[in-house]
Amino acid sequence: MEKVLERSKPRWCPGCGDFSVYEALKSAFIELGLKPEEIVIVCGIGCATFIWSYLNTNALKGIHGRVLPAATGVKLVNPDLKVIAVSGDGDAYSIGCNHLIHAARRNVEITYIVIDNGVFGNTRGQPSPTTPLNSITKTTPRGWPERPLDPLLLAIVSGATYVAQGFVGDIKRLKEQIKEAISHSGFSIINILSVCPTFNPMRSLREIKDKIVYLDELGFKPESRSEAIRILLSIQQSGKHPVGIVLKTREPTYNELLNTNERLTTKIDYCKIGELALRELALKLVFKDLC
Amino acid sequence: MREVSIRFSGLTGQGIEFATEILAEACVLKGLNIHTYRWFPTIVRGGYTFSEIRISEDPVKALADTLDILILLDEIGLRDLEGFLKRDSIVIVDEDFREVQLDAKIIKIPLRRASIETKSRSNIIAIGFISGLLGLDIMDISKILEKKIKKKELLEFNLKGLESGYRIFLESGLPDIKISGTSKVKTIVQGSDLVALAALSAGCKFFAGYPITPSTGIMERLMKWMPEVGGLAVQVEDELAAINMIIGASYAGARAMTVTSGPGFSLMVEGIGFAAMAEVPIVVVDVQRVGPSTGLPTAHEQSDIDLTTHPSHGDIPRIVLAPSIIEEYYTMTVDAFKLADKYRCPVILLLDQAYVMNYYSIDVLEVVRVSERKTVYRPRGEILQVFPRYTDLEDLPSPPLEGYLIVASSVEHDERGLSSQDGLVHVEMSIRRMKKLRELEDNPINWEVLGELDACEAIVSVGSCRPAVEEALSKIKDKKIMHIPLKQLWPLPRKLGEVLANIEKVYVVEQNASGQLLNLISSKIPKSSEVKSIRKFDGHPFRPREIYHEIVE
């Protein structure tokens, strides 16, 4: 099974966090017993999104920032597919941030994996919305004059029903988070704290690891939105990184609210269309060898 | 008299559009042909608006050149009248209206007083009056009002108002205008109705859109109708989401479309390039409005020809269709879905506000069968493979497909969709993409040449300019002119060049300031030909006389 899921040898820079996500994702698919044919990986643009060409599943490789709308289209048409959207912090929180709010609000059953290394790596080193204030980068020689976005808080207030933070230095935990997210009914997002040794050398695995607070070790139960916000704010104040599941609730999904659980096809019921035209427009349709 | 044209003019909120709708429905019940036209601002109350209806025993499609009856519900309606009134035109105004200096028959009636007495409104009094004047059945109109006004008390007031207006006509001693109906059953539709209905008829099962005037009518219909035929329609956060969502939906196996107008289309162009590169069939409807930028959001213009024929960076295959008569809003929307699936590229329907938002009487519609997508592909072996999606195979499968994985990608790719950085692969795939349109270049859909085929002069028109051109040409007897309503804007039909090869003078009729159609087709016009560009861009569709004067002068 492991071999079946490997399309080609992953190629990222040495020490890139994406390798860990690749391994965790692959193991999660295997342990969940998913067939490659029923998985669709939807990607935008950025180093993180290369994952689709290394994993042997269905793939829709789209354009920068529009991962979630494309993934939503797939899920609405075929609810049986496991739809995994993969982005980096630029794709998800900069150019595509608006869609995150709305996908979360709709609670569309997609697993959104965001590999957050705090830098635009594919364009070789510019700041992203999760880059810390005052960072010196190629486009901010005098320091980045913007405060970072908190993706977890954003996802929670937007209405996501599964919100977790992972860490590329802990593949085992990450794999469990991914498995849980894929099995979750509703919109799930995992922000994965990652590193880019090539273009963001200031941020090392060690440095992240030292600041991690494991939520389960705090005895935190991810059951309510208000508790989730409270704990995130308090950990944020201490300058630490929460890792673990922040929120997990069951609320109606987009498919449920739209009352759709069957695959849409291109079959045409001409009689129904004829009835509709007559009722709505008093228009008589003449069918050529139909009905 | 074989036809009558009427304009109600006043302020938004006075029920100007409502009055036209009522008359339109009453006329259709009599078997008459109608065509309406509405000018309205973006403000919902208190802006200048007018609404016209052309009623005829024979089918009419163009706007009327002149008005037989003008109803002024406010003095603001005294504008936009140059060339419209004749000596015997009837102008109906309120009895308290100030002195009107118009060279026409001014009829003062107690519009306001009667509306106060009956607790109705001036527009209803006017409808009552007009129905007397036209010999329409007052019972028909009562029934239409009953259908449209749900509140019982309000309906009673309106019915009283209608009767009062009718009585005012009888007491006026005016002779009625004879316009006799036919027995042919007709119905009234807007272009919006036909586009939405056609999408269903073509098997479209997924719609995503963002409201924008003047395309919203199509969206509203699809939101209502799509679930009834086993499809899904959703309103999304913006046009970027809409275009990418329909690409996801089409990849997953549904025929999918979005509708928008110029500003929304501008946002969608990156997605259109994505669909072309990933070879995912989609249909994008652009209902044009006056640009640039926000422009005049509610008015008519044909200034998205440049944008829609060249919608993306890079070399992309795309098909742009511009229906020229209202019936083609049905047939060519169906064509759009067929072509999208066949060529696996974006098909853009370039529509006119004038057709989408106004009412037309039509007879029955003929529905042609559209086949399902071929989605079954027999697996060839035990080993899981990536489906060769980028080949000439007719199958267009979607996941899950036993034994195969399906990849659609915006990155340059090989025949399976897997990324390639090889320049030679790019050459090969570019040729593959661009050759798709050669067939349509040679055999354009819905190609038509009207008028005199052996003429030395030719008119090329686009979209809703067609009926005005046809009516203008019907009045020109001393010149032989052929008329090509160009319906396939991209790829440009090779035939256009062939037909124009020996033409001495070419008129290009379009509604924008820069001559976008002329620029588009200039390579097809012989260098020796004289070219006359006939353009109008005041937000109103062409009147036949405006084209007539340009040709005969």
mmCIF file of N, CA and C in Angstrom, chain B residues 32-75:
data_model
loop_
_atom_site.group_PDB
_atom_site.id
_atom_site.type_symbol
_atom_site.label_atom_id
_atom_site.label_comp_id
_atom_site.label_asym_id
_atom_site.label_seq_id
_atom_site.Cartn_x
_atom_site.Cartn_y
_atom_site.Cartn_z
ATOM 1 N N LEU B 32 -50.895 38.558 -29.253
ATOM 2 C CA LEU B 32 -50.058 39.591 -29.869
ATOM 3 C C LEU B 32 -48.590 39.358 -29.545
ATOM 4 N N ASN B 33 -47.732 39.903 -30.379
ATOM 5 C CA ASN B 33 -46.299 39.843 -30.115
ATOM 6 C C ASN B 33 -45.887 41.075 -29.325
ATOM 7 N N ILE B 34 -45.011 40.891 -28.373
ATOM 8 C CA ILE B 34 -44.528 42.048 -27.628
ATOM 9 C C ILE B 34 -43.013 41.991 -27.453
ATOM 10 N N HIS B 35 -42.501 43.156 -27.147
ATOM 11 C CA HIS B 35 -41.079 43.284 -26.840
ATOM 12 C C HIS B 35 -40.998 44.505 -25.934
ATOM 13 N N THR B 36 -40.356 44.356 -24.771
ATOM 14 C CA THR B 36 -40.279 45.498 -23.861
ATOM 15 C C THR B 36 -38.846 46.013 -23.773
ATOM 16 N N TYR B 37 -38.734 47.209 -23.289
ATOM 17 C CA TYR B 37 -37.404 47.764 -23.034
ATOM 18 C C TYR B 37 -37.480 48.673 -21.819
ATOM 19 N N ARG B 38 -36.491 48.561 -20.981
ATOM 20 C CA ARG B 38 -36.528 49.281 -19.723
ATOM 21 C C ARG B 38 -35.222 50.008 -19.490
ATOM 22 N N TRP B 39 -35.325 51.287 -19.131
ATOM 23 C CA TRP B 39 -34.155 52.067 -18.715
ATOM 24 C C TRP B 39 -34.336 52.351 -17.233
ATOM 25 N N PHE B 40 -33.361 51.981 -16.440
ATOM 26 C CA PHE B 40 -33.529 52.225 -15.006
ATOM 27 C C PHE B 40 -32.177 52.496 -14.354
ATOM 28 N N PRO B 41 -32.188 53.312 -13.291
ATOM 29 C CA PRO B 41 -30.949 53.630 -12.606
ATOM 30 C C PRO B 41 -30.672 52.613 -11.509
ATOM 31 N N THR B 42 -29.527 52.765 -10.838
ATOM 32 C CA THR B 42 -29.231 51.829 -9.749
ATOM 33 C C THR B 42 -30.017 52.169 -8.486
ATOM 34 N N ILE B 43 -30.448 53.442 -8.346
ATOM 35 C CA ILE B 43 -31.207 53.754 -7.130
ATOM 36 C C ILE B 43 -32.633 53.215 -7.247
ATOM 37 N N VAL B 44 -33.084 52.624 -6.152
ATOM 38 C CA VAL B 44 -34.345 51.878 -6.176
ATOM 39 C C VAL B 44 -35.564 52.813 -6.116
ATOM 40 N N ARG B 45 -35.411 53.977 -5.492
ATOM 41 C CA ARG B 45 -36.510 54.942 -5.405
ATOM 42 C C ARG B 45 -36.062 56.323 -5.893
ATOM 43 N N GLY B 46 -36.888 56.904 -6.755
ATOM 44 C CA GLY B 46 -36.683 58.307 -7.083
ATOM 45 C C GLY B 46 -35.729 58.624 -8.214
ATOM 46 N N GLY B 47 -35.303 57.617 -8.975
ATOM 47 C CA GLY B 47 -34.427 57.877 -10.111
ATOM 48 C C GLY B 47 -35.227 57.864 -11.411
ATOM 49 N N TYR B 48 -34.682 58.515 -12.434
ATOM 50 C CA TYR B 48 -35.355 58.564 -13.741
ATOM 51 C C TYR B 48 -35.430 57.175 -14.354
ATOM 52 N N THR B 49 -36.604 56.807 -14.782
ATOM 53 C CA THR B 49 -36.774 55.495 -15.417
ATOM 54 C C THR B 49 -37.843 55.574 -16.495
ATOM 55 N N PHE B 50 -37.686 54.744 -17.514
ATOM 56 C CA PHE B 50 -38.814 54.562 -18.425
ATOM 57 C C PHE B 50 -38.871 53.117 -18.883
ATOM 58 N N SER B 51 -40.028 52.768 -19.357
ATOM 59 C CA SER B 51 -40.222 51.404 -19.799
ATOM 60 C C SER B 51 -41.083 51.432 -21.051
ATOM 61 N N GLU B 52 -40.672 50.681 -22.056
ATOM 62 C CA GLU B 52 -41.401 50.688 -23.333
ATOM 63 C C GLU B 52 -41.947 49.315 -23.645
ATOM 64 N N ILE B 53 -43.026 49.319 -24.398
ATOM 65 C CA ILE B 53 -43.531 48.050 -24.920
ATOM 66 C C ILE B 53 -43.924 48.259 -26.377
ATOM 67 N N ARG B 54 -43.471 47.371 -27.207
ATOM 68 C CA ARG B 54 -43.853 47.411 -28.614
ATOM 69 C C ARG B 54 -44.777 46.222 -28.852
ATOM 70 N N ILE B 55 -45.964 46.527 -29.292
ATOM 71 C CA ILE B 55 -46.994 45.498 -29.470
ATOM 72 C C ILE B 55 -47.279 45.368 -30.958
ATOM 73 N N SER B 56 -47.299 44.147 -31.446
ATOM 74 C CA SER B 56 -47.474 44.010 -32.891
ATOM 75 C C SER B 56 -48.184 42.725 -33.255
ATOM 76 N N GLU B 57 -48.860 42.760 -34.396
ATOM 77 C CA GLU B 57 -49.502 41.549 -34.892
ATOM 78 C C GLU B 57 -48.450 40.610 -35.473
ATOM 79 N N ASP B 58 -47.384 41.172 -36.022
ATOM 80 C CA ASP B 58 -46.275 40.359 -36.546
ATOM 81 C C ASP B 58 -45.158 40.343 -35.515
ATOM 82 N N PRO B 59 -44.326 39.300 -35.569
ATOM 83 C CA PRO B 59 -43.222 39.264 -34.607
ATOM 84 C C PRO B 59 -42.314 40.488 -34.741
ATOM 85 N N VAL B 60 -41.988 41.112 -33.614
ATOM 86 C CA VAL B 60 -41.037 42.237 -33.621
ATOM 87 C C VAL B 60 -39.943 41.927 -32.623
ATOM 88 N N LYS B 61 -38.759 42.303 -32.940
ATOM 89 C CA LYS B 61 -37.674 42.023 -32.028
ATOM 90 C C LYS B 61 -36.898 43.288 -31.664
ATOM 91 N N ALA B 62 -36.905 44.272 -32.583
ATOM 92 C CA ALA B 62 -36.150 45.503 -32.314
ATOM 93 C C ALA B 62 -37.003 46.476 -31.506
ATOM 94 N N LEU B 63 -36.359 47.475 -30.944
ATOM 95 C CA LEU B 63 -37.097 48.546 -30.268
ATOM 96 C C LEU B 63 -37.784 49.385 -31.338
ATOM 97 N N ALA B 64 -38.874 50.053 -30.941
ATOM 98 C CA ALA B 64 -39.609 50.873 -31.896
ATOM 99 C C ALA B 64 -38.823 52.158 -32.190
ATOM 100 N N ASP B 65 -38.991 52.672 -33.411
ATOM 101 C CA ASP B 65 -38.334 53.929 -33.787
ATOM 102 C C ASP B 65 -39.017 55.126 -33.159
ATOM 103 N N THR B 66 -40.340 55.024 -33.064
ATOM 104 C CA THR B 66 -41.108 56.165 -32.539
ATOM 105 C C THR B 66 -42.137 55.649 -31.539
ATOM 106 N N LEU B 67 -42.723 56.596 -30.806
ATOM 107 C CA LEU B 67 -43.723 56.210 -29.808
ATOM 108 C C LEU B 67 -45.112 56.597 -30.287
ATOM 109 N N ASP B 68 -46.069 55.696 -30.138
ATOM 110 C CA ASP B 68 -47.465 56.023 -30.438
ATOM 111 C C ASP B 68 -48.136 56.604 -29.199
ATOM 112 N N ILE B 69 -47.748 56.090 -28.063
ATOM 113 C CA ILE B 69 -48.347 56.565 -26.811
ATOM 114 C C ILE B 69 -47.235 56.797 -25.791
ATOM 115 N N LEU B 70 -47.273 57.966 -25.160
ATOM 116 C CA LEU B 70 -46.322 58.251 -24.089
ATOM 117 C C LEU B 70 -47.108 58.607 -22.839
ATOM 118 N N ILE B 71 -46.825 57.918 -21.746
ATOM 119 C CA ILE B 71 -47.496 58.244 -20.490
ATOM 120 C C ILE B 71 -46.458 58.855 -19.574
ATOM 121 N N LEU B 72 -46.669 60.113 -19.209
ATOM 122 C CA LEU B 72 -45.715 60.801 -18.337
ATOM 123 C C LEU B 72 -46.236 60.761 -16.909
ATOM 124 N N LEU B 73 -45.597 59.976 -16.078
ATOM 125 C CA LEU B 73 -46.013 59.934 -14.680
ATOM 126 C C LEU B 73 -45.259 60.976 -13.863
ATOM 127 N N ASP B 74 -44.245 61.584 -14.470
ATOM 128 C CA ASP B 74 -43.496 62.647 -13.814
ATOM 129 C C ASP B 74 -42.855 63.493 -14.903
ATOM 130 N N GLU B 75 -42.648 64.787 -14.574
ATOM 131 C CA GLU B 75 -42.065 65.699 -15.565
ATOM 132 C C GLU B 75 -40.681 65.258 -16.013
#
